Tab-separated table of C-alpha atoms in Angstrom:
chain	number	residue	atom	x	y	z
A	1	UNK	CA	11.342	5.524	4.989
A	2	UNK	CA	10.085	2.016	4.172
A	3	UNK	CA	10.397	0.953	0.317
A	4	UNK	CA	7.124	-0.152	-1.448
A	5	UNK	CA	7.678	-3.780	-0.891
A	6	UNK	CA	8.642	-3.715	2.726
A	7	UNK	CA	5.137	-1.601	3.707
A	8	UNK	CA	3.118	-4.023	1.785
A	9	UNK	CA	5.228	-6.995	4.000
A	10	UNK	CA	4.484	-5.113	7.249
A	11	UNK	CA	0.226	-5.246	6.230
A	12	UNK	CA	0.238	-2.146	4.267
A	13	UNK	CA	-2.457	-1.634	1.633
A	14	UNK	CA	-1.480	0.608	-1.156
A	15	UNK	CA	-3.428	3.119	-3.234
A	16	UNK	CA	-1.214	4.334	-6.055
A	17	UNK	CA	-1.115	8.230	-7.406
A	18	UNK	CA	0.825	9.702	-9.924
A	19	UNK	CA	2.777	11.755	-7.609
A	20	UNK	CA	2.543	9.959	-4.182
A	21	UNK	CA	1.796	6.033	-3.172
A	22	UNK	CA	-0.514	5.934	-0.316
A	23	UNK	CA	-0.318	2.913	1.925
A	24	UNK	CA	-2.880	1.848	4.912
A	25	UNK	CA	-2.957	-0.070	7.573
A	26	UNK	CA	-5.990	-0.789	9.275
A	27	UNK	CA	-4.663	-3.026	11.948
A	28	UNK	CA	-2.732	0.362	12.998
A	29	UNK	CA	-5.775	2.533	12.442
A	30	UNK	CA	-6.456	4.177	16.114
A	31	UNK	CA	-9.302	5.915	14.110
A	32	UNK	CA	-8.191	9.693	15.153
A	33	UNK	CA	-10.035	10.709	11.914
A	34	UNK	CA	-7.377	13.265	10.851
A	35	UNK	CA	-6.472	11.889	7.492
A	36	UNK	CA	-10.672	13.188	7.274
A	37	UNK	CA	-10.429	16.277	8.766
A	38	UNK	CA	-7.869	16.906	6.576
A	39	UNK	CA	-9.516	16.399	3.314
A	40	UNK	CA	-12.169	14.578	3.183
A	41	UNK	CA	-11.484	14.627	-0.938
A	42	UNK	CA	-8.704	12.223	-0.312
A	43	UNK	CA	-9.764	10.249	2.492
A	44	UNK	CA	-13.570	9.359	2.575
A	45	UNK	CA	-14.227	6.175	4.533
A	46	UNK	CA	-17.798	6.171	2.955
A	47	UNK	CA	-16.024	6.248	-0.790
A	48	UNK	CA	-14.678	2.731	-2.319
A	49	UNK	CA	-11.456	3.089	-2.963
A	50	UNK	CA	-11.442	5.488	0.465
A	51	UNK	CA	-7.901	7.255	-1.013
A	52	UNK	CA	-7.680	8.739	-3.889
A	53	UNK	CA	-3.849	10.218	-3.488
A	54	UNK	CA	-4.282	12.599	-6.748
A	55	UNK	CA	-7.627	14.464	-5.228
A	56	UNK	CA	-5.404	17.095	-3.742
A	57	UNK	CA	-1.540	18.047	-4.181
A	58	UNK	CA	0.981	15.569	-3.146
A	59	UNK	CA	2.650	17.613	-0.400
A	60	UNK	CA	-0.717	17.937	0.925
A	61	UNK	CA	-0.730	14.632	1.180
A	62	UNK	CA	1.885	13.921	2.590
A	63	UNK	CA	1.316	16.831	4.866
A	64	UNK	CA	-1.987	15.177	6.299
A	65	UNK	CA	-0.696	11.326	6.381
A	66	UNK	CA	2.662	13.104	8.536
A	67	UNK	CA	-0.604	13.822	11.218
A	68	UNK	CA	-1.023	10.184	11.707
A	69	UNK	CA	-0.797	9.640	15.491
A	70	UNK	CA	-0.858	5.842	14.669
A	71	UNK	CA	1.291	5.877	11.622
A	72	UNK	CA	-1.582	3.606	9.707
A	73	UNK	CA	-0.816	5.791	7.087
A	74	UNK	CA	2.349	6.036	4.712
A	75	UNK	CA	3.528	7.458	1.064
A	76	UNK	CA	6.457	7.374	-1.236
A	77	UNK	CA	6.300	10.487	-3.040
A	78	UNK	CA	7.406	9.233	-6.803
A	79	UNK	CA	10.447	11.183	-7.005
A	80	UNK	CA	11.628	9.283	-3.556
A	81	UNK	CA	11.669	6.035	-6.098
């Protein structure tokens, strides 16, 4: 698991939650759309910011960014601080 600093080194854009840290990379993005599928309250590509990490629980979260084929997407959960 990558710290906050090194993700943001490696091209990671973060969107901050109060109980997870979401993190994006769009230059990993292979556009599989399940972040989407998975909640389209969280993700929405056609919303600015596009994550909103406290629209659903954190382990579901976490749950859809672990579905990431590409890995674009990361999170610290705030207790992993």
């Amino acid at each position: 698991m990558m710290t906050d600093q090194q993700l943001k080194e490696n091209g990671y854009r973060s969107y901050p939650g109060t109980a997870i840290d979401v993190y994006y990379n769009i230059e990993l993005c292979a556009h599989a759309g399940k972040c989407v599928k998975g909640s389209l309250e969280v993700f929405n590509p056609k919303r600015k910011p596009w994550i909103l990490p406290d629209a659903e629980a954190a382990n579901r979260v976490a749950e859809i960014i672990d579905t990431c084929p590409a890995k674009a997407l990361q999170y610290i959960l705030k207790e992993q601080k």
